[in-house]
Coordinates of C-alpha atoms in Angstrom, one line a residue:
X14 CA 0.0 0.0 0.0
X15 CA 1.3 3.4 -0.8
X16 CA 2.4 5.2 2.1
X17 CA -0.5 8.1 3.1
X18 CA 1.5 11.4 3.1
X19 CA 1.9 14.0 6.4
X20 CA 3.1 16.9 4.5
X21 CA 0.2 19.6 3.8
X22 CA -0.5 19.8 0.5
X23 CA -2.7 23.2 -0.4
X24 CA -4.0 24.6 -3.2
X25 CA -1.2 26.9 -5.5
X26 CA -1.7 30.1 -5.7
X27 CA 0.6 33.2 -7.7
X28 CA 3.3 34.8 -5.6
X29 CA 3.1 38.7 -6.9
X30 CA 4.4 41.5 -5.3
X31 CA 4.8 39.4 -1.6
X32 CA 0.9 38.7 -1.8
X33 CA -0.2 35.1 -2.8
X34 CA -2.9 35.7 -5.5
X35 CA -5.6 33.5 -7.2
X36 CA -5.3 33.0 -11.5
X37 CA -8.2 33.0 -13.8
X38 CA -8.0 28.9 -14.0
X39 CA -6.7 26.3 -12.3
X40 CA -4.8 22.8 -13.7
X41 CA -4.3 19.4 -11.4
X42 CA -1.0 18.3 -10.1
X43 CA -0.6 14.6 -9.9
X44 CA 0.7 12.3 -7.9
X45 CA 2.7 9.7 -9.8
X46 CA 2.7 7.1 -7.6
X47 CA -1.3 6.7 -7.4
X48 CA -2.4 9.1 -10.6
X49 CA -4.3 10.6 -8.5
X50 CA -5.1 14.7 -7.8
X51 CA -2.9 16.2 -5.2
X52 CA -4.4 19.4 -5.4
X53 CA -5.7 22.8 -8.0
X54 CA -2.8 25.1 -8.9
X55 CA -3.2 28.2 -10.3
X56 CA -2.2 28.7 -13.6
X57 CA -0.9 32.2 -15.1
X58 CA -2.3 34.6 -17.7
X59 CA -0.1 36.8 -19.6
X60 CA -1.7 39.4 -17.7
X61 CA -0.1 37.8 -14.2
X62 CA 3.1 38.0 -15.9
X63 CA 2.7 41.7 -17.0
X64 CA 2.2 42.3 -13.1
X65 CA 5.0 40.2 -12.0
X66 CA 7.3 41.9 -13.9
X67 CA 6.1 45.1 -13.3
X68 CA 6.6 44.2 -10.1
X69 CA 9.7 42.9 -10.2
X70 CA 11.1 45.8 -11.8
X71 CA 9.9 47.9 -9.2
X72 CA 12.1 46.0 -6.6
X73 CA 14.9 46.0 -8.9
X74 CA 15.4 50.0 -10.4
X75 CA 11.9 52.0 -8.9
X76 CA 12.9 55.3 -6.6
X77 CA 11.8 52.6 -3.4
X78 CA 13.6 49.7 -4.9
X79 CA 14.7 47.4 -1.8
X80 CA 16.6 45.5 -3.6
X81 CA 19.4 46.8 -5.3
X82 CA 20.2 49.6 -3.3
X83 CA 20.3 47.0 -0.2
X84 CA 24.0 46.6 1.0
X85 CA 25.4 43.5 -0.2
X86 CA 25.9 41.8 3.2
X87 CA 22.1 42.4 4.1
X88 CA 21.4 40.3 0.5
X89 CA 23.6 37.6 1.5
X90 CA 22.0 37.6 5.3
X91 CA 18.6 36.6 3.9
X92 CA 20.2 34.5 1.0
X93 CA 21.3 32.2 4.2
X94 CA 18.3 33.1 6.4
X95 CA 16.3 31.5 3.5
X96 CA 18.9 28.1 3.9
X97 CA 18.0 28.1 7.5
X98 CA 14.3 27.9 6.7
X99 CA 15.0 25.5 4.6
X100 CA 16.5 23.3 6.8
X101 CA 14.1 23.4 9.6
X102 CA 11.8 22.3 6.7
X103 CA 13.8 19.7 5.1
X104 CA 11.4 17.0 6.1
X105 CA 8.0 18.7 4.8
X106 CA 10.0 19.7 1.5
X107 CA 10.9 16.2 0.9
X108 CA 7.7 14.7 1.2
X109 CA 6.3 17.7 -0.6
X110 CA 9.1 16.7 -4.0
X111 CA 8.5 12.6 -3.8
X112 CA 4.7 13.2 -3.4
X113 CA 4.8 16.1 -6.3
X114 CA 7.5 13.6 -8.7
X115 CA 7.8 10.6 -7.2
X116 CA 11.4 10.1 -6.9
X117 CA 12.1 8.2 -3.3
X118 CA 12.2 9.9 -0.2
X119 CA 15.9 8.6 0.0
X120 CA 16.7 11.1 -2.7
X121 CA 14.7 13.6 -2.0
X122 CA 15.5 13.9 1.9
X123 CA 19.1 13.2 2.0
X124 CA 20.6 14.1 -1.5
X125 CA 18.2 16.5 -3.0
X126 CA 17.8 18.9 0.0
X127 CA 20.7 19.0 1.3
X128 CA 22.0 20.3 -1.7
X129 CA 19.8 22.8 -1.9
X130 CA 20.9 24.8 1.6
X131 CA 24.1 23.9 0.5
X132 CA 24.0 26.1 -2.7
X133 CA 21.7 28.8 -1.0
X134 CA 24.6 29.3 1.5
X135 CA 27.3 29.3 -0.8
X136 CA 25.8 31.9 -3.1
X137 CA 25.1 33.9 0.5
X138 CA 29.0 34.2 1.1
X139 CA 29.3 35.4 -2.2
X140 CA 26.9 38.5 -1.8
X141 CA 30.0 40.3 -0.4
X142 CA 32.6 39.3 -2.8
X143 CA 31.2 40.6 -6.5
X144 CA 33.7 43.3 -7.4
X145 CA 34.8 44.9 -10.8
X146 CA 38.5 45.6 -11.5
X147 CA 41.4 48.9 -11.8
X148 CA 42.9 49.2 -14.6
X149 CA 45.6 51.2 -15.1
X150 CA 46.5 51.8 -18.9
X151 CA 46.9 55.8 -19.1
X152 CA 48.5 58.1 -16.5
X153 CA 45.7 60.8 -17.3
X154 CA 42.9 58.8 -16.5
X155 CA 41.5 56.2 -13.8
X156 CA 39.5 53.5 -15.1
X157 CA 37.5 51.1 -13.6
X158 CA 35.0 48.3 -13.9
X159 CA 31.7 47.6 -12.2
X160 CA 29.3 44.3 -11.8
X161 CA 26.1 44.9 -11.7
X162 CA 22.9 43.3 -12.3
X163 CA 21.5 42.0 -14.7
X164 CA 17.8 43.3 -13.8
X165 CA 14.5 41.1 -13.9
X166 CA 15.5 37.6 -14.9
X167 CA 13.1 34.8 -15.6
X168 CA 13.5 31.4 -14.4
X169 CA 12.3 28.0 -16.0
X170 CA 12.5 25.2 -13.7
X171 CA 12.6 21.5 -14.7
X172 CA 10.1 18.6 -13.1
X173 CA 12.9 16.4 -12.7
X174 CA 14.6 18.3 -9.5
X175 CA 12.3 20.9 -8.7
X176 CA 14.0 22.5 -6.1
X177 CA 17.4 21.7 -6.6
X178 CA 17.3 23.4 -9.7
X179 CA 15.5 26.3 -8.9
X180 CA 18.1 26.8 -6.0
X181 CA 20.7 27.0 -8.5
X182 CA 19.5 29.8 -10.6
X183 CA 17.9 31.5 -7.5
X184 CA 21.0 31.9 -5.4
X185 CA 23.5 33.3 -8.0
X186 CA 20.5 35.9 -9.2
X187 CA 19.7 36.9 -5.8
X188 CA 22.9 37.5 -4.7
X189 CA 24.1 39.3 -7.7
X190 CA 20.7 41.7 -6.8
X191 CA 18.5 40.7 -9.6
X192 CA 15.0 40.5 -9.2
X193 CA 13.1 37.4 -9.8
X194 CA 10.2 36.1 -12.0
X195 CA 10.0 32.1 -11.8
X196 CA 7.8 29.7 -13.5
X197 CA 8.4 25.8 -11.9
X198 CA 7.0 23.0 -14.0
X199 CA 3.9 22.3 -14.6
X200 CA 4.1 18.9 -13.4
X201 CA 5.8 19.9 -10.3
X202 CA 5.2 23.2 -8.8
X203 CA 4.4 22.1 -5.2
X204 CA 8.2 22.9 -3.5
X205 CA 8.7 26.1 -5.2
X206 CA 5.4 27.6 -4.0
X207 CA 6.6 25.9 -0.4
X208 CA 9.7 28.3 -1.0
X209 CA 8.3 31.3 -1.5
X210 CA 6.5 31.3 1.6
X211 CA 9.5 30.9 3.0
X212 CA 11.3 33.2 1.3
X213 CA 8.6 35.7 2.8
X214 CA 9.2 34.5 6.1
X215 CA 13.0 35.0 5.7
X216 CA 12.9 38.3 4.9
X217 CA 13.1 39.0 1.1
X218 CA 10.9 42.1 -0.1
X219 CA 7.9 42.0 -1.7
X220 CA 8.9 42.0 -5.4
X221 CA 12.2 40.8 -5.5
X222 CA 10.8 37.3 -6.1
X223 CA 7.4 36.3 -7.9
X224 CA 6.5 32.5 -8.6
X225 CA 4.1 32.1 -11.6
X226 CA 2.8 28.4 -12.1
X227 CA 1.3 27.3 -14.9
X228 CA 2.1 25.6 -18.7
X229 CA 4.1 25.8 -21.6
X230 CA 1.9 29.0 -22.3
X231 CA 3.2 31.1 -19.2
X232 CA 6.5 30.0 -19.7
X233 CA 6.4 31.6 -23.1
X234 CA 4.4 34.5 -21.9
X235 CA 8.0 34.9 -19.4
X236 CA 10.4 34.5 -22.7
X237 CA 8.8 37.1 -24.4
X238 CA 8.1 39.6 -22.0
X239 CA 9.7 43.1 -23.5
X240 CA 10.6 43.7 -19.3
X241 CA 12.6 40.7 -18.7
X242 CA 16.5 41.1 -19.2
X243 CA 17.8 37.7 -18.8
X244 CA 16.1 34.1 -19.4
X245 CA 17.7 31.1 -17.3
X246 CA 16.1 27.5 -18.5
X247 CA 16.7 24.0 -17.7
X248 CA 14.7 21.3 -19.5
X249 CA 14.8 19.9 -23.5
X250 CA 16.8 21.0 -26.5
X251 CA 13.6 21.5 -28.6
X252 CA 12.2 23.7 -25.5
X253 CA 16.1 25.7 -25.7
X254 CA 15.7 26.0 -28.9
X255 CA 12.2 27.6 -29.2
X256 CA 13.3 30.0 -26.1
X257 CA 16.2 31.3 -28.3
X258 CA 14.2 32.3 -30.9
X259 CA 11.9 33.5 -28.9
X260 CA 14.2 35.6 -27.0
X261 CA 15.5 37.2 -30.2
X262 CA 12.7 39.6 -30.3
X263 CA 13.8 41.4 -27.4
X264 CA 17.6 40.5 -27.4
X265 CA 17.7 39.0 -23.7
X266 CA 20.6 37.3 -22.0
X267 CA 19.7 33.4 -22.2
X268 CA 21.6 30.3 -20.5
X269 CA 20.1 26.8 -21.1
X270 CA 20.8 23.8 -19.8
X271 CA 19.7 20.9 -21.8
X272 CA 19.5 17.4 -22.8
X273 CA 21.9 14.9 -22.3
X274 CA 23.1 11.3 -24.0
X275 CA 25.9 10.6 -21.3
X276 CA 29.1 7.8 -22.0
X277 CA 29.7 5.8 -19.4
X278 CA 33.3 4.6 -20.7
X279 CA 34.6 0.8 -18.7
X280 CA 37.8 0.2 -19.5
X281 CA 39.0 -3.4 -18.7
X282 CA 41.5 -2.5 -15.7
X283 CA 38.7 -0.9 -14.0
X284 CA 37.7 -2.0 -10.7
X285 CA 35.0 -3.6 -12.0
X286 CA 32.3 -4.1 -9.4
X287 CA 32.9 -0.5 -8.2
X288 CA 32.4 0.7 -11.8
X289 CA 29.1 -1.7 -11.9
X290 CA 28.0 0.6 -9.1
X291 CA 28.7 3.5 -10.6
X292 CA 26.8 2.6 -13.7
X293 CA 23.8 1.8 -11.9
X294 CA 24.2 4.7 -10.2
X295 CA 24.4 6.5 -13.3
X296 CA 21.7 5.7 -15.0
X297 CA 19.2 4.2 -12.0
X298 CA 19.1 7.5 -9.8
X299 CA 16.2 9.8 -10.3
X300 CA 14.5 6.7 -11.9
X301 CA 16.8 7.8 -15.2
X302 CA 15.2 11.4 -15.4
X303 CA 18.3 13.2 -15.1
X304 CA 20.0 15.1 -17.6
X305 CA 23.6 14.2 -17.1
X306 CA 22.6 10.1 -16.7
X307 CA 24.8 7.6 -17.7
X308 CA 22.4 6.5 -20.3
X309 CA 25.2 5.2 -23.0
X310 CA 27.4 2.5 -21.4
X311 CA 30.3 1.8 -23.1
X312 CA 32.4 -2.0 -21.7
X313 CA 35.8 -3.1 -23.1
X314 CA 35.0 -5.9 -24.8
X315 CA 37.3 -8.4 -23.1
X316 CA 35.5 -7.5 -20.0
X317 CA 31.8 -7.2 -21.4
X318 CA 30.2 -10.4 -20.4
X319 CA 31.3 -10.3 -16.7
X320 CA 30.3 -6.7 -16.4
X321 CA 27.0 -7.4 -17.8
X322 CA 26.6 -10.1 -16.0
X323 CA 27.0 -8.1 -12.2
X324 CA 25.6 -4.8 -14.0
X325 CA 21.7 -6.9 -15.2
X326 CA 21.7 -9.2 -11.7
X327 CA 22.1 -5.7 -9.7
X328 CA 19.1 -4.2 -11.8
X329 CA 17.0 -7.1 -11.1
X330 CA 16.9 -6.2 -7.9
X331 CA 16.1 -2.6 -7.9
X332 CA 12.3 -3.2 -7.7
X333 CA 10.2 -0.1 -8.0
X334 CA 7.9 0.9 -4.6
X335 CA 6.0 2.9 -2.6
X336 CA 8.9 6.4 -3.1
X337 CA 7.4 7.3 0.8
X338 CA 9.1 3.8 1.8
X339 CA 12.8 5.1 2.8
X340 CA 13.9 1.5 1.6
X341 CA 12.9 2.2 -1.8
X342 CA 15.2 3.2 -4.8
X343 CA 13.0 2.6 -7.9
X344 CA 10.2 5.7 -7.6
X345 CA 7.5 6.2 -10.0
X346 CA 7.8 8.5 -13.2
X347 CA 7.2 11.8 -13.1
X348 CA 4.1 11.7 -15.2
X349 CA 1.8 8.9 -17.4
X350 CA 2.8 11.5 -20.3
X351 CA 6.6 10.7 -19.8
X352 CA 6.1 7.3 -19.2
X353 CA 4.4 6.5 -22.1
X354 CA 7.5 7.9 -23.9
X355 CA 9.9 5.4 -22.0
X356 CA 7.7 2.6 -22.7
X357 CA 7.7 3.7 -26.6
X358 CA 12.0 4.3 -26.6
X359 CA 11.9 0.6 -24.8
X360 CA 9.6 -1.1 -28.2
X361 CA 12.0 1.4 -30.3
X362 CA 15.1 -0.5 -28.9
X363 CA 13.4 -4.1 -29.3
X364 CA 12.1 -2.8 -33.1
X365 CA 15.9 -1.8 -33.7
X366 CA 17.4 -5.0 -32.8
X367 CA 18.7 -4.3 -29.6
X368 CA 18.9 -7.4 -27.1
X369 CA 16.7 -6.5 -24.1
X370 CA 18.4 -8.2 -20.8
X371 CA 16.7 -6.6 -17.8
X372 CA 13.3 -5.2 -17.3
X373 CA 11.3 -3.0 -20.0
X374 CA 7.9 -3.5 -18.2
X375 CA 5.3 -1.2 -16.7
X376 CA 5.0 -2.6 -13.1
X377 CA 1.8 -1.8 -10.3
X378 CA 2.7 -1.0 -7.0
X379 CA 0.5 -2.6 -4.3
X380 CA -2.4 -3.0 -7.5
X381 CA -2.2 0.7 -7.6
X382 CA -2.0 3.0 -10.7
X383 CA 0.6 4.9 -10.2
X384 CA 3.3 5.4 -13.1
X385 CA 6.3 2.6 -12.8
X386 CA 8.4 1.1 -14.9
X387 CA 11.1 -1.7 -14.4
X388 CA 15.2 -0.8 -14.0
X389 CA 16.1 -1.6 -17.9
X390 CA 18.9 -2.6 -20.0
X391 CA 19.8 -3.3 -23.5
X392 CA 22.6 -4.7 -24.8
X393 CA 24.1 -5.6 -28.0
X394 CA 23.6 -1.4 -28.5
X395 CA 24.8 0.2 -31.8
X396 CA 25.4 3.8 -31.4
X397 CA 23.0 4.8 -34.2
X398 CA 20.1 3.3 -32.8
X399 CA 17.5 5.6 -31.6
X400 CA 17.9 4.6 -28.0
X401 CA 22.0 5.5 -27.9
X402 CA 21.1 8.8 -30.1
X403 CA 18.3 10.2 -28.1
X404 CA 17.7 11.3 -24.5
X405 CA 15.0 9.1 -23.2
X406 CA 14.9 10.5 -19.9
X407 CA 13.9 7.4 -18.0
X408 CA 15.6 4.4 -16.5
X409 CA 16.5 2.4 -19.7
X410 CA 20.3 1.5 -20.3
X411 CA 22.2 1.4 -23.7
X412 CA 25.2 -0.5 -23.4
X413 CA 27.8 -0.9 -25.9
X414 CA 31.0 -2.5 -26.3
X415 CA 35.1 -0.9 -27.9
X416 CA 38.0 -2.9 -28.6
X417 CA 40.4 0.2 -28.4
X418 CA 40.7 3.8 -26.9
X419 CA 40.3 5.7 -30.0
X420 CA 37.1 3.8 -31.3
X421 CA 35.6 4.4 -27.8
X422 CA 36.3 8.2 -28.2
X423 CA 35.2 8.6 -31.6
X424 CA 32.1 6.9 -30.9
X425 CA 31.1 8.7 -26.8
X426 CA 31.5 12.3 -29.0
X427 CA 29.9 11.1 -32.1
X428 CA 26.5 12.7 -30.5
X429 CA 24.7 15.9 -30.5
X430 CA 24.5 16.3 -26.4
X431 CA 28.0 17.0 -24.3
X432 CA 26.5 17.3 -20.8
X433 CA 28.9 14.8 -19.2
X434 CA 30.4 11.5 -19.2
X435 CA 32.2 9.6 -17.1
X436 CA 35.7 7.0 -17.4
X437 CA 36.7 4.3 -15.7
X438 CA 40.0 2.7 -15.3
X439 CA 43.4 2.1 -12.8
X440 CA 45.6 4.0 -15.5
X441 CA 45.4 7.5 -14.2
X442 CA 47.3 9.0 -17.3
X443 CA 44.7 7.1 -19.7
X444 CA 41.9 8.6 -17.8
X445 CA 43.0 12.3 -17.7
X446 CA 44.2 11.9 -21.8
X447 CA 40.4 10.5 -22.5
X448 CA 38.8 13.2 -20.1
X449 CA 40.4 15.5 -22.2
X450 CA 39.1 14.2 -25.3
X451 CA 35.9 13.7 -24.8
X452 CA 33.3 16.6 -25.4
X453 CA 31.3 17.1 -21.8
X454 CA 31.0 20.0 -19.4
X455 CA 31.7 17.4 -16.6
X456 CA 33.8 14.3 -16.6
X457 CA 33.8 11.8 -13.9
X458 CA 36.5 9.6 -13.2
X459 CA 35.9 6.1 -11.4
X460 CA 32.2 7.7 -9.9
X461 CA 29.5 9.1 -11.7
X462 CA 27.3 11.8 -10.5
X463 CA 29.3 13.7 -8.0
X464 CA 27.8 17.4 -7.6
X465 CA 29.3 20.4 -5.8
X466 CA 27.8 24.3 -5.2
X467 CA 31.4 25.4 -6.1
X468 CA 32.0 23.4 -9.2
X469 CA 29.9 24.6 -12.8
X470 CA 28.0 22.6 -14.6
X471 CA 27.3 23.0 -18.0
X472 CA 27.1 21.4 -21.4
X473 CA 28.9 21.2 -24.8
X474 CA 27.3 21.1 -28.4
X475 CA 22.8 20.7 -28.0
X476 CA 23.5 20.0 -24.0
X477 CA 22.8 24.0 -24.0
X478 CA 25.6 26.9 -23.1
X479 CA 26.2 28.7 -20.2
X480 CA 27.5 26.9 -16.3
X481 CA 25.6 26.8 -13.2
X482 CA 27.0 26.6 -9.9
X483 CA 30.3 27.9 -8.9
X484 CA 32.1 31.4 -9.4
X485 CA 31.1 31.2 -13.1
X486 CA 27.1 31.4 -12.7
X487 CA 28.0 34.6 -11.5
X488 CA 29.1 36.1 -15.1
X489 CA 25.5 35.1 -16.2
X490 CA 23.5 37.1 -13.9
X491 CA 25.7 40.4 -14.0
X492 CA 26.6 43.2 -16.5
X493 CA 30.2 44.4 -16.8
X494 CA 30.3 48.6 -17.0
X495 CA 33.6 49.9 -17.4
X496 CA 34.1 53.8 -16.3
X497 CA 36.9 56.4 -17.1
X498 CA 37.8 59.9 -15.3
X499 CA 39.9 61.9 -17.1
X500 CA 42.6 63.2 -14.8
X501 CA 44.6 64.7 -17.6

């Protein structure tokens, strides 16, 4: 039986200007593991958006501005004030994401939100420590630079870590002193609403952030919007690429972070069954809806039979369960929508040839109808097959085999994503030569997965441009002036 939640779940409303406001309509958010209604959310007219923004731009540049003009050490104060909240909620939050996407509770309350005050707190200390440059080129003048804001930026937030990913963008644009108009997914908009009530408890002024929920049509509403300076978006290509055009009309900043088609590269003198774990890892956390998953497995041949062998017997046991159960690792998919696409890469992949070894099922929890599917893997993989081309975004597998370390490279970069890959191996000089080869943001060697607030994480090639995290996401959410005084 699927466990009965504790956490409140209320109905959505719009966050504008500090005061929680009802939308013309309302849309259901689901719960994956039943399919059943969690509760009405508000959904967002291009009229809300007008007043968010209008909003938000008074808190940025208006003669009363709060924002801006507030020293940078008072920014960072309620930067970490908002962490602290968020960490004497930790527990509500996490039910709130596994109800909302139905990732387990093990991910959610101990990976997930942890990361979260983690990132909060590290943009907080960095309030203080955004500074321009002197430069001295001419004896008759003093010249300078500045960082300053960007302005109103508008957030797009992914259903596949809802508030992880929304504390990445937040936290560098708050502290740079931007003002905030964010749009979660559709799909998963219960967290981010949680936040900005806390966010109002912390401290931060009325304007400075405004949560609009709602579908693909407020999202666009946001790109478009003449009064918005700066678009930050996580989610697919196809979505990066319509936001680009979009965003053409009015010539705002735009970083994206997109799709993914990871290599997982095993090299025969790996540690094998730590590199077994790792690919499990890689592909099985987040039920497979992660961008930089380990979704193309590459095995040496001499060592591709044993691998296999340890990598399908490990999958067999990842069963998928209640994601409330703290002993479950297999949660439901996000949505029936996305899993029907799963289910229709996983006939693609038996259409193409591929050998199916492990899973490829729709499985009830508990008789229920909630939205699971088995751990899968394919083997005998070509990389032009749909399911080693394409992101699938779901807990399917693609392994395929190299003789030598050239093929292996040629065929991980042969690809349109370069989010990440990962190599494994005891040779320390092979792995830094083949890091350096391959075309990721992020390479991994002997783990998969690692994350850090300090470290940016970004793609290559249709993964999107643009880093998150670290000292870099701070060049995206600030303008560089340069001034001269003429001394001469």
């Amino acid at each position: 039986m699927i466990t009965a939640s504790t956490a409140k779940v209320a109905p959505g409303r719009l966050l504008i200007d500090g005061q929680w406001v009802d939308g013309a309509k309302t849309f259901a958010t689901i719960n994956p593991a039943t399919g059943e209604e969690l509760t009405q959310v508000a959904e967002a007219s291009a009229a809300d958006v007008d007043r968010a923004v209008e909003a938000a731009r008074r808190a940025f540049d208006g003669k009363s501005g709060p924002w801006r003009k507030m020293p940078a050490s008072e920014r960072g104060r309620l930067i970490w004030r908002l962490a602290d909240l968020v960490e004497q909620h930790i527990d509500e939050l996490a039910e709130l994401e596994t109800l909302d996407n139905g990732k387990p509770i093990f991910e959610s309350r101990n990976v997930d939100m942890p990361m979260v005050i983690d990132v909060l707190r590290y943009y907080a200390g960095w309030a203080t420590k955004i500074h321009g440059e002197t430069v001295n080129t001419f004896d008759a003048a003093f010249t300078y630079t500045l960082r300053e804001p960007v302005g109103v930026v508008g957030l797009i937030i992914p259903w596949n870590f809802p508030l992880l990913l929304a504390s990445w963008k937040l936290g560098p644009a708050l502290a740079c002193g931007n003002t905030i108009v964010m749009k979660p997914a559709e799909q998963t908009p219960l967290t981010t609403l949680r936040l900005g009530e806390l966010a109002l408890e912390a401290g931060i002024p009325a304007g400075v952030l405004n949560i609009l929920t709602g579908g693909p049509e407020t999202g666009k509403a946001i790109v478009r919007h003449s009064g918005i300076d700066k678009i930050a978006f996580t989610g697919s290509t196809a979505v990066g690429k319509e936001i680009m055009r979009s965003a053409s009309d009015t010539l705002k900043r735009v970083t994206l972070e997109l799709g993914g088609k990871s290599p997982n590269i095993v090299f025969a003198d790996s540690d094998i069954d730590n590199a077994v774990k790792g690919a499990i890892n890689g592909i099985f956390y987040g039920k497979g809806e992660v961008c930089n998953a380990g979704s193309r497995l590459f095995v040496e041949s001499k060592v591709e039979a044993e691998f296999l062998e340890k990598l399908v017997g490990r999958a067999k046991k990842m069963v998928p369960g209640d994601p409330l159960n703290p002993k479950t690792r297999m949660g439901a998919i996000v949505s029936q929508e996305q899993m029907q696409t799963v289910l229709g890469y996983i006939e693609a992949g038996k259409k193409e040839g591929a050998k199916l070894i492990a899973g490829g099922n729709r499985v009830s929890v508990d008789g229920g109808n909630g939205f699971f599917i088995e751990p899968t893997v394919f083997g005998g993989v070509t990389n032009e097959m749909q399911i080693a081309r394409e992101e699938i975004f779901g807990p399917v597998l693609a392994t395929l085999k190299f003789d030598e370390v050239d093929e292996v490279i040629e065929l991980a970069n042969r690809n349109q994503y370069g989010l990440a890959a990962a190599v494994w191996t005891s040779d320390v000089k092979k792995a830094h030569q083949v890091s350096r080869q391959l075309r990721a943001g992020t390479v991994w060697i002997n783990t998969y997965g690692l994350m850090d607030a300090a470290l940016p994480f970004g793609g290559y090639k249709s993964s999107g441009f643009g880093r998150e995290l670290g000292q870099a996401a701070l060049e995206h959410y600030t303008e560089v002036k340069t001034v001269w005084l003429n001394m001469g």
